[in-house]
Coordinates of C-alpha atoms in Angstrom, one line a residue:
Chain A
M300 CA 4.9 35.6 13.5
T301 CA 3.8 32.1 14.6
N302 CA 6.6 29.5 14.8
V303 CA 6.3 26.7 12.2
I304 CA 7.0 24.2 15.0
E305 CA 7.2 24.8 18.7
T306 CA 7.6 22.0 21.3
E307 CA 7.2 22.2 25.0
T308 CA 8.5 19.6 27.5
L309 CA 8.4 16.9 24.8
T310 CA 9.0 13.5 26.4
K311 CA 9.2 10.1 24.9
S312 CA 10.3 6.8 26.6
F313 CA 10.7 3.3 25.2
G314 CA 10.4 0.9 28.0
G315 CA 12.8 2.1 30.7
M316 CA 14.8 4.3 28.4
T317 CA 14.0 7.9 28.0
A318 CA 14.8 9.0 24.4
V319 CA 13.5 12.5 24.6
S320 CA 13.2 14.2 27.9
G321 CA 11.3 17.5 28.4
T322 CA 12.6 19.0 25.2
S323 CA 11.5 22.5 24.3
F324 CA 12.5 24.4 21.1
S325 CA 11.0 26.2 18.2
V326 CA 11.6 26.7 14.5
E327 CA 10.8 30.0 13.0
P328 CA 9.3 30.3 9.5
G329 CA 11.7 30.3 6.6
T330 CA 14.7 29.2 8.7
I331 CA 17.1 26.3 8.4
V332 CA 17.7 24.7 11.8
G333 CA 20.3 22.0 12.3
L334 CA 19.8 19.3 14.9
I335 CA 23.0 17.7 16.1
G336 CA 24.1 15.4 18.9
P337 CA 26.0 12.3 19.5
N338 CA 24.6 8.9 18.6
G339 CA 21.6 8.0 20.8
S340 CA 21.0 11.6 21.8
G341 CA 17.4 11.5 20.6
K342 CA 17.6 13.3 17.3
T343 CA 15.7 10.8 15.2
T344 CA 13.2 10.2 17.9
T345 CA 12.6 13.9 18.0
L346 CA 12.0 13.9 14.2
N347 CA 9.7 11.0 14.6
L348 CA 7.7 12.9 17.2
L349 CA 7.6 16.0 15.0
N350 CA 6.0 14.3 12.1
G351 CA 3.6 12.1 14.1
A352 CA 5.4 8.8 13.4
I353 CA 5.3 8.2 17.1
A354 CA 3.2 9.9 19.8
P355 CA 4.9 11.7 22.8
D356 CA 4.3 10.5 26.3
Q357 CA 3.8 14.1 27.3
G358 CA 4.4 17.6 26.0
T359 CA 3.0 19.6 23.1
I360 CA 3.9 19.9 19.4
R361 CA 2.5 23.1 18.0
V362 CA 2.5 23.3 14.2
Q363 CA 1.6 26.8 13.0
G364 CA 0.1 27.3 16.5
E365 CA -2.0 24.1 16.6
N366 CA -1.1 21.4 19.0
L367 CA -0.8 18.1 17.0
A368 CA 0.8 15.9 19.7
G369 CA -0.6 12.4 19.4
K370 CA -2.1 13.1 16.0
S371 CA -1.4 10.9 12.9
S372 CA 1.3 11.5 10.4
T373 CA -1.4 12.4 7.9
A374 CA -2.5 15.3 10.2
F375 CA 1.1 16.5 10.4
V376 CA 1.4 16.5 6.6
K377 CA -1.9 18.3 6.3
A378 CA -0.5 20.9 8.7
G379 CA 2.6 21.4 6.5
V380 CA 5.2 19.0 8.0
T381 CA 6.9 16.5 5.7
R382 CA 10.1 14.5 6.2
T383 CA 12.9 12.4 4.7
F384 CA 14.7 9.5 6.2
Q385 CA 18.3 8.5 6.8
N386 CA 17.8 5.5 4.5
P387 CA 15.6 6.8 1.8
R388 CA 12.1 5.3 1.9
V389 CA 10.9 5.8 -1.6
F390 CA 8.2 3.6 -3.1
S391 CA 10.6 1.4 -5.0
T392 CA 8.0 -0.5 -7.0
V393 CA 6.6 2.6 -8.6
T394 CA 8.2 5.1 -10.9
A395 CA 10.0 8.3 -9.8
M396 CA 7.0 10.3 -11.2
E397 CA 4.5 8.2 -9.3
N398 CA 6.5 8.6 -6.1
L399 CA 5.9 12.3 -6.4
L400 CA 2.2 12.0 -7.3
V401 CA 1.3 9.7 -4.3
P402 CA 1.4 12.6 -1.7
V403 CA -1.0 14.8 -3.6
L404 CA -3.8 12.1 -3.8
H405 CA -6.0 14.1 -1.4
T406 CA -5.0 17.5 -2.7
R407 CA -7.4 19.4 -4.9
G408 CA -6.3 19.7 -8.5
G409 CA -5.9 17.7 -11.7
K410 CA -3.3 15.1 -12.4
A411 CA -2.0 17.2 -15.3
G412 CA -1.1 20.1 -12.9
F413 CA 0.5 17.8 -10.4
T414 CA 2.5 16.1 -13.2
K415 CA 3.9 19.4 -14.3
K416 CA 4.8 20.3 -10.8
A417 CA 6.4 16.9 -10.2
E418 CA 8.4 17.4 -13.5
E419 CA 9.7 20.8 -12.3
L420 CA 10.7 19.3 -9.0
L421 CA 12.5 16.3 -10.6
E422 CA 14.2 18.9 -12.9
T423 CA 15.6 20.8 -9.9
V424 CA 17.5 17.7 -8.7
G425 CA 18.4 16.4 -12.1
L426 CA 16.0 13.4 -12.1
L427 CA 13.6 14.4 -14.9
G428 CA 15.3 12.0 -17.2
H429 CA 14.4 9.2 -14.8
R430 CA 10.7 10.2 -14.4
D431 CA 9.5 6.8 -15.7
T432 CA 12.2 4.8 -14.0
P433 CA 11.1 2.5 -11.1
A434 CA 12.6 4.0 -8.0
S435 CA 14.3 0.7 -7.2
E436 CA 16.5 1.2 -10.2
L437 CA 17.8 4.6 -9.0
S438 CA 21.1 4.8 -7.1
G439 CA 21.0 5.5 -3.3
G440 CA 21.9 9.1 -3.9
Q441 CA 19.2 9.5 -6.5
Q442 CA 16.7 7.9 -4.1
K443 CA 17.6 10.5 -1.5
L444 CA 17.0 13.3 -4.0
L445 CA 13.7 11.7 -5.1
E446 CA 12.6 11.4 -1.5
F447 CA 13.5 15.0 -0.9
V448 CA 11.5 16.4 -3.8
R449 CA 8.6 14.0 -2.8
A450 CA 8.6 15.8 0.5
L451 CA 8.1 19.1 -1.4
M452 CA 5.1 18.0 -3.4
T453 CA 2.6 19.2 -0.8
D454 CA 4.2 22.6 -0.4
P455 CA 5.1 22.1 3.2
H456 CA 5.9 24.8 5.7
I457 CA 8.8 22.7 7.0
V458 CA 10.7 19.7 5.9
L459 CA 12.3 17.5 8.5
M460 CA 15.4 15.8 7.1
D461 CA 17.3 12.9 8.7
E462 CA 20.9 12.7 7.6
P463 CA 20.4 14.0 4.1
F464 CA 24.2 14.1 3.4
A465 CA 25.2 10.8 4.9
G466 CA 26.6 8.2 2.5
V467 CA 26.0 10.2 -0.7
H468 CA 28.5 11.2 -3.5
P469 CA 29.8 14.8 -3.1
S470 CA 28.0 15.8 -6.3
V471 CA 24.7 14.6 -5.0
K472 CA 25.4 16.3 -1.7
E473 CA 25.9 19.6 -3.6
V474 CA 22.7 19.1 -5.6
M475 CA 20.8 18.5 -2.3
R476 CA 22.4 21.5 -0.6
E477 CA 21.5 23.8 -3.6
A478 CA 17.9 22.5 -3.7
I479 CA 17.5 23.1 0.0
V480 CA 18.8 26.7 -0.3
E481 CA 16.6 27.4 -3.3
R482 CA 13.5 26.1 -1.5
N483 CA 14.4 27.9 1.7
K484 CA 14.6 31.2 -0.3
A485 CA 11.0 30.5 -1.3
G486 CA 10.0 30.4 2.4
T487 CA 10.2 26.7 3.3
A488 CA 11.7 26.0 6.7
F489 CA 14.0 23.0 7.3
M490 CA 15.1 21.0 10.3
I491 CA 18.1 18.9 9.4
V492 CA 19.6 16.2 11.5
S493 CA 23.1 15.5 10.5
H494 CA 26.5 14.4 11.7
E495 CA 28.1 16.4 8.9
I496 CA 28.7 19.5 11.0
P497 CA 30.6 21.5 8.2
D498 CA 27.6 21.0 5.9
L499 CA 25.2 22.1 8.6
T500 CA 27.2 25.2 9.5
R501 CA 27.1 26.3 5.8
L502 CA 23.4 25.8 5.6
C503 CA 21.9 26.6 9.0
S504 CA 21.2 29.9 10.7
R505 CA 20.6 28.1 14.0
I506 CA 21.7 24.8 15.4
I507 CA 20.2 22.8 18.3
C508 CA 22.4 20.2 20.0
M509 CA 20.9 17.3 22.0
S510 CA 22.4 14.9 24.4
D511 CA 20.7 12.2 26.4
G512 CA 17.3 13.3 25.1
Q513 CA 17.7 17.0 26.2
V514 CA 18.7 20.2 24.4
I515 CA 22.1 21.2 25.8
A516 CA 22.9 24.1 23.5
E517 CA 21.1 26.3 21.0
G518 CA 22.4 29.2 18.9
T519 CA 24.3 30.1 15.8
P520 CA 26.6 27.5 14.3
G521 CA 29.6 29.2 15.8
E522 CA 28.1 29.4 19.3
V523 CA 27.0 25.8 19.4
T524 CA 30.1 24.2 17.9
S525 CA 32.2 26.0 20.5
H526 CA 29.8 25.4 23.4
P527 CA 31.6 23.5 26.2
L528 CA 28.7 21.1 26.7
V529 CA 28.6 20.3 23.0
I530 CA 32.3 19.6 23.0
E531 CA 31.9 17.4 26.1
A532 CA 28.9 15.6 24.6
Y533 CA 30.9 14.7 21.4
L534 CA 34.3 14.2 22.9
G535 CA 33.5 13.1 26.4
Q536 CA 35.9 15.7 27.8
G537 CA 36.3 19.5 27.8
P538 CA 35.8 22.4 30.1
A539 CA 32.5 21.2 31.4
S540 CA 33.8 17.8 32.4
R541 CA 36.7 19.6 34.2
G542 CA 34.3 21.5 36.4
E543 CA 34.6 24.8 34.4
R544 CA 30.9 25.1 33.6
G545 CA 29.8 28.6 33.4
Chain B
M230 CA -7.3 -33.0 -32.5
N231 CA -10.7 -31.2 -32.2
E232 CA -11.0 -32.5 -28.7
I233 CA -7.8 -30.9 -27.7
V234 CA -8.7 -27.5 -29.4
Q235 CA -12.1 -27.7 -27.7
S236 CA -10.4 -28.3 -24.4
L237 CA -7.9 -25.5 -24.9
I238 CA -10.8 -23.0 -25.7
N239 CA -12.9 -24.3 -22.8
G240 CA -9.9 -24.1 -20.5
A241 CA -8.9 -20.6 -21.5
L242 CA -12.4 -19.3 -21.0
L243 CA -12.8 -21.1 -17.7
G244 CA -9.4 -19.8 -16.7
G245 CA -10.4 -16.3 -17.5
V246 CA -13.2 -16.7 -15.0
Y247 CA -10.6 -18.2 -12.5
G248 CA -8.7 -14.9 -12.9
G249 CA -11.7 -13.0 -11.8
L250 CA -12.3 -15.5 -9.0
A251 CA -8.9 -14.8 -7.5
M252 CA -8.4 -11.1 -8.1
G253 CA -10.1 -10.0 -4.8
L254 CA -7.9 -12.3 -2.8
S255 CA -4.8 -11.1 -4.6
L256 CA -5.7 -7.4 -4.0
L257 CA -6.3 -7.8 -0.3
L258 CA -3.2 -9.9 0.2
G259 CA -1.0 -7.7 -1.9
V260 CA -2.1 -4.3 -0.6
L261 CA -3.5 -4.8 2.9
R262 CA -1.6 -8.1 3.8
I263 CA -4.9 -9.7 4.6
V264 CA -5.3 -13.4 4.1
N265 CA -9.0 -13.3 3.5
L266 CA -10.1 -16.8 4.4
A267 CA -13.7 -15.5 3.9
H268 CA -13.0 -14.8 0.2
S269 CA -14.8 -17.9 -1.1
A270 CA -17.7 -17.4 1.3
V271 CA -18.1 -13.9 -0.1
L272 CA -17.8 -15.3 -3.5
I273 CA -20.5 -17.9 -2.9
F274 CA -22.7 -15.2 -1.2
G275 CA -22.3 -13.1 -4.3
A276 CA -23.2 -16.0 -6.5
L277 CA -26.3 -16.8 -4.4
L278 CA -27.4 -13.1 -4.4
Y279 CA -27.0 -13.1 -8.1
W280 CA -29.0 -16.4 -8.4
Q281 CA -31.7 -14.7 -6.2
F282 CA -31.9 -11.7 -8.6
V283 CA -31.8 -13.8 -11.8
N284 CA -33.7 -17.0 -10.8
G285 CA -35.7 -15.7 -7.9
F286 CA -36.8 -12.3 -9.3
G287 CA -36.4 -13.0 -13.0
L288 CA -34.1 -10.1 -13.6
D289 CA -31.6 -9.8 -16.5
P290 CA -28.4 -11.9 -15.9
L291 CA -26.1 -9.3 -17.4
L292 CA -27.6 -6.3 -15.7
M293 CA -27.6 -8.0 -12.3
I294 CA -23.8 -8.3 -12.0
A295 CA -23.2 -4.7 -11.1
P296 CA -25.8 -4.5 -8.3
V297 CA -24.3 -7.6 -6.6
V298 CA -20.8 -6.0 -6.9
L299 CA -22.1 -2.8 -5.5
I300 CA -23.8 -4.5 -2.5
A301 CA -20.6 -6.4 -1.8
Y302 CA -18.6 -3.2 -1.9
L303 CA -20.8 -1.6 0.6
F304 CA -20.7 -4.7 2.7
G305 CA -16.9 -4.6 2.5
L306 CA -16.9 -1.0 3.7
G307 CA -19.0 -2.0 6.6
V308 CA -16.8 -5.0 7.5
H309 CA -13.7 -2.8 7.3
R310 CA -15.3 -0.2 9.6
G311 CA -16.6 -2.8 12.1
V312 CA -13.8 -5.3 12.1
T313 CA -10.8 -5.0 9.7
Q314 CA -9.6 -1.5 10.7
Y315 CA -9.0 -2.8 14.2
L316 CA -6.8 -5.6 12.9
T317 CA -4.2 -3.5 11.2
R318 CA -1.6 -4.0 13.9
E319 CA -2.6 -7.5 14.9
S320 CA -0.7 -10.7 14.1
D321 CA -1.3 -12.6 10.9
S322 CA -2.9 -15.5 12.9
T323 CA -5.3 -13.1 14.6
V324 CA -6.4 -11.7 11.2
M325 CA -6.8 -15.1 9.7
L326 CA -8.9 -16.3 12.7
A327 CA -11.1 -13.2 12.3
F328 CA -11.7 -13.9 8.6
F329 CA -12.2 -17.6 9.3
G330 CA -14.9 -16.4 11.7
L331 CA -16.4 -14.2 9.0
M332 CA -16.3 -17.2 6.6
I333 CA -18.3 -19.3 9.1
I334 CA -20.8 -16.6 9.7
L335 CA -21.4 -15.9 5.9
E336 CA -21.6 -19.6 5.2
S337 CA -24.2 -20.1 8.0
I338 CA -26.3 -17.2 6.8
A339 CA -26.2 -18.4 3.2
I340 CA -27.3 -21.9 4.2
M341 CA -30.1 -20.5 6.4
I342 CA -31.4 -18.4 3.6
W343 CA -30.7 -20.6 0.5
T344 CA -30.3 -24.1 2.1
T345 CA -27.5 -26.4 1.0
D346 CA -29.1 -27.2 -2.4
T347 CA -26.9 -26.9 -5.4
K348 CA -27.9 -23.8 -7.5
T349 CA -27.7 -23.2 -11.2
V350 CA -28.3 -19.8 -12.6
A351 CA -31.0 -19.6 -15.3
L352 CA -28.9 -18.3 -18.2
G353 CA -31.7 -17.2 -20.4
Y354 CA -30.4 -15.6 -23.5
L355 CA -26.9 -16.6 -22.5
S356 CA -27.6 -20.3 -22.7
G357 CA -26.8 -20.8 -26.4
V358 CA -23.8 -22.4 -28.0
I359 CA -21.5 -20.9 -30.6
R360 CA -20.6 -23.5 -33.2
I361 CA -17.4 -23.1 -35.2
G362 CA -16.9 -26.2 -37.3
D363 CA -17.0 -29.1 -34.8
L364 CA -16.3 -26.8 -31.9
N365 CA -19.0 -25.9 -29.5
I366 CA -18.4 -22.9 -27.3
P367 CA -21.0 -22.0 -24.6
V368 CA -22.1 -18.4 -24.9
S369 CA -22.3 -18.1 -21.1
R370 CA -18.6 -19.1 -20.8
V371 CA -17.6 -16.6 -23.5
V372 CA -19.6 -13.8 -21.8
A373 CA -18.2 -14.7 -18.3
A374 CA -14.6 -14.7 -19.6
A375 CA -15.2 -11.4 -21.6
I376 CA -16.7 -9.6 -18.6
T377 CA -13.8 -10.8 -16.4
L378 CA -11.3 -9.6 -19.0
V379 CA -12.9 -6.2 -19.2
V380 CA -13.0 -5.9 -15.3
L381 CA -9.4 -7.0 -14.9
V382 CA -8.1 -4.8 -17.7
A383 CA -9.9 -1.9 -16.2
L384 CA -8.5 -2.7 -12.8
H385 CA -5.0 -2.9 -14.3
F386 CA -5.3 0.5 -15.8
F387 CA -6.8 1.9 -12.6
L388 CA -3.8 0.6 -10.6
T389 CA -1.2 1.7 -13.1
R390 CA -2.5 4.9 -14.6
T391 CA -4.4 6.8 -11.9
L392 CA -3.3 8.8 -8.9
T393 CA -5.3 6.6 -6.6
G394 CA -3.7 3.5 -8.2
S395 CA -0.2 4.9 -7.6
A396 CA -1.1 5.6 -4.0
I397 CA -2.5 2.1 -3.5
R398 CA 0.7 0.6 -4.9
G399 CA 2.7 2.9 -2.6
M400 CA 0.7 1.9 0.4
A401 CA 1.1 -1.7 -0.6
Q402 CA 4.8 -1.3 -0.3
N403 CA 5.0 0.7 2.9
R404 CA 1.8 1.7 4.7
D405 CA 3.7 3.8 7.3
V406 CA 5.6 5.8 4.8
A407 CA 2.4 6.3 2.8
A408 CA 0.9 7.9 5.9
M409 CA 4.0 10.0 6.4
V410 CA 3.7 11.5 2.9
G411 CA 0.1 12.4 3.5
I412 CA -2.0 9.5 2.3
N413 CA -5.1 8.9 4.5
V414 CA -4.2 5.2 4.7
E415 CA -7.4 4.3 6.7
K416 CA -9.6 5.8 4.1
L417 CA -7.7 4.2 1.2
S418 CA -7.5 0.9 3.0
R419 CA -11.3 0.9 3.5
R420 CA -11.8 1.5 -0.2
V421 CA -9.3 -1.2 -1.2
F422 CA -11.0 -3.6 1.2
G423 CA -14.3 -2.8 -0.2
A424 CA -12.9 -3.4 -3.7
G425 CA -11.4 -6.7 -2.6
I426 CA -14.8 -7.9 -1.3
A427 CA -16.6 -6.5 -4.4
L428 CA -14.2 -8.4 -6.6
A429 CA -14.8 -11.6 -4.6
A430 CA -18.5 -11.2 -5.2
F431 CA -17.9 -10.4 -8.8
G432 CA -15.9 -13.7 -9.0
G433 CA -19.1 -15.4 -7.7
T434 CA -21.3 -13.9 -10.4
V435 CA -19.1 -15.0 -13.3
L436 CA -18.4 -18.3 -11.7
S437 CA -22.2 -18.9 -11.5
L438 CA -22.4 -18.3 -15.2
V439 CA -20.1 -21.3 -15.9
S440 CA -20.7 -23.6 -13.0
S441 CA -23.4 -24.7 -10.5
F442 CA -22.6 -24.1 -6.9
S443 CA -23.7 -24.6 -3.3
P444 CA -23.0 -22.7 -0.1
Q445 CA -21.1 -25.4 1.7
E446 CA -18.6 -26.3 -1.1
H447 CA -17.1 -22.8 -1.4
T448 CA -13.7 -23.7 0.1
R449 CA -13.0 -25.6 -3.2
W450 CA -12.9 -22.2 -4.8
L451 CA -10.8 -20.7 -2.1
A452 CA -8.1 -23.4 -3.0
W453 CA -8.5 -22.4 -6.7
A454 CA -8.1 -18.7 -5.9
F455 CA -5.0 -19.4 -3.8
L456 CA -3.6 -21.5 -6.6
V457 CA -4.1 -18.6 -9.1
V458 CA -2.6 -16.1 -6.6
I459 CA 0.4 -18.2 -5.9
L460 CA 1.0 -18.7 -9.7
G461 CA 0.3 -15.1 -10.6
G462 CA 1.8 -13.2 -7.7
L463 CA 0.0 -10.4 -5.8
G464 CA -2.2 -7.6 -6.9
S465 CA -1.4 -7.6 -10.6
A466 CA -4.6 -7.9 -12.6
M467 CA -2.8 -9.0 -15.7
R468 CA -0.7 -11.7 -14.0
T469 CA -3.7 -12.9 -12.2
L470 CA -5.6 -13.3 -15.5
V471 CA -2.7 -15.1 -17.1
A472 CA -2.4 -17.4 -14.1
G473 CA -6.1 -18.1 -14.1
I474 CA -6.0 -19.0 -17.8
A475 CA -3.0 -21.3 -17.1
V476 CA -4.9 -23.1 -14.4
G477 CA -8.1 -23.4 -16.5
I478 CA -6.2 -24.9 -19.5
F479 CA -4.2 -27.2 -17.2
E480 CA -7.5 -28.4 -15.6
T481 CA -9.2 -29.1 -18.9
V482 CA -6.3 -30.6 -20.7
V483 CA -5.4 -32.8 -17.7
G484 CA -9.1 -33.8 -17.6
L485 CA -8.6 -35.2 -21.1
L486 CA -5.6 -37.3 -20.2
I487 CA -6.4 -38.7 -16.8
P488 CA -9.7 -39.9 -15.1
F489 CA -11.8 -37.0 -13.9
Q490 CA -11.4 -37.8 -10.2
Y491 CA -7.7 -37.3 -10.4
T492 CA -7.9 -33.8 -11.9
Y493 CA -8.1 -32.1 -8.6
L494 CA -5.2 -34.1 -7.4
A495 CA -3.2 -32.9 -10.4
L496 CA -4.2 -29.3 -9.7
Y497 CA -3.0 -29.6 -6.1
A498 CA 0.2 -31.1 -7.3
L499 CA 0.6 -28.1 -9.6
L500 CA 0.1 -25.9 -6.5
A501 CA 2.8 -27.9 -4.6
V502 CA 5.1 -27.6 -7.6
A503 CA 4.4 -23.9 -7.9
L504 CA 5.4 -23.4 -4.2
L505 CA 8.5 -25.6 -4.6
I506 CA 9.7 -23.7 -7.7
R507 CA 9.0 -20.3 -6.2
N508 CA 10.6 -21.6 -3.0
E509 CA 8.9 -19.0 -0.9
G510 CA 5.3 -20.0 -0.3
L511 CA 2.9 -17.7 1.6
G512 CA 5.8 -16.2 3.5
G513 CA 7.4 -15.1 0.3
I514 CA 4.2 -13.7 -1.0
K515 CA 3.8 -11.7 2.1
Q516 CA 7.1 -9.9 1.3
R517 CA 6.1 -9.0 -2.2
T518 CA 4.0 -6.1 -3.1
I519 CA 2.0 -5.0 -6.1

């Protein structure tokens, strides 16, 4: 089966600093993959590359087999890649309902059908009662949930999520987690960047760890969290730094 | 007393037209962050084209508004494809310079074709006066205000009740995020730009129903449009209409109280006061969205 996303030697530099360096990995359909790493390891840059927010200096990004490296964000959405941000970027001047309708502007179908779909999505995260509320009046956690369901409006193959659990109330975190699981059961893949390792190990079947722009470990949550290079990257010490590398 | 009522009515009707005159500027500034210095040149070009159709070819004044607006829309699409789309990531000063250049070009072409003579549209069946008691209300002014009202209300509903309107307001707030959720921002920007230019030309047609005009004095209307935009905020058709009416009433009432030559001075003082009270000026406007 074709991988939802597959990168090869993905590289991105900003001035003299290489944020992502020759990174290769893949995400299989219907999986939830965690992307971890210390601050500055290149996680968010990787997400920005994977949804076309920025173009790579070199390397390929295959979405459902098609190389989209250098294409616009719109092309990535069209191919089935959507995303959320660490600080939710909802359209604050429009209502929650309108936030969900904006992404389907170029999709075939009537407004009534899209409205019903949006209502169902708002219901899944408990925001249906706020459908006509301007997004600016929602709490930070509610904005994160709104942004999440907005990313689902176009029925993506994969949703890229940047720190979905950071800074939100535990109840919101639980709603988010359940919504991700439900959607994943329906076949949507997820790639989640998070520092909340316990949350990720509960959700993900596979975790990728980055450090200094490179993938340093990849495997099941148990394998990755006990990997010496991962421990070293997070703690700056461990078997690897003591010369005990494999 | 009658004089005051007459002035209020005249001012309100004139102000309605001012709302139409400013809407295109407001839309481009609010959605695309473009300070369209060519706004008034497009407006006068639209008025001249309208004059050409009505006076030159003897066509119906009411029916000729739509063709002028359509021509301007297509012109706007062309300008976007040829110029504006390349300015998306440029600095504000570069964009303003580009549109200043467009203003000079349009003004020069207009003068070459139509000379600098002052033009007055032959109103035909719109030239009558409605008499209510001692009040005299020009039909053309009522028609111009009514058409503007219809257009601005329609625009209001388009922006607030349709999918495209929601997307435009989303794009106005954050163009990059709009692209990341799947909006073809280039295509939508092109249409919004076309609409902004079409609205500028529309402003020219309704203006020509209530006032004479000449190609080289268009910057006066640019100042008027900026005044209305500053008072009304960006992109909201209803607020623009209300601001236009406020300016119209202010202008006519002040015209009653002080000598005519000081009316403009008072209007520019109003502009200065508006900027002082809002305490944000164009920089603040740039931060706001529709």
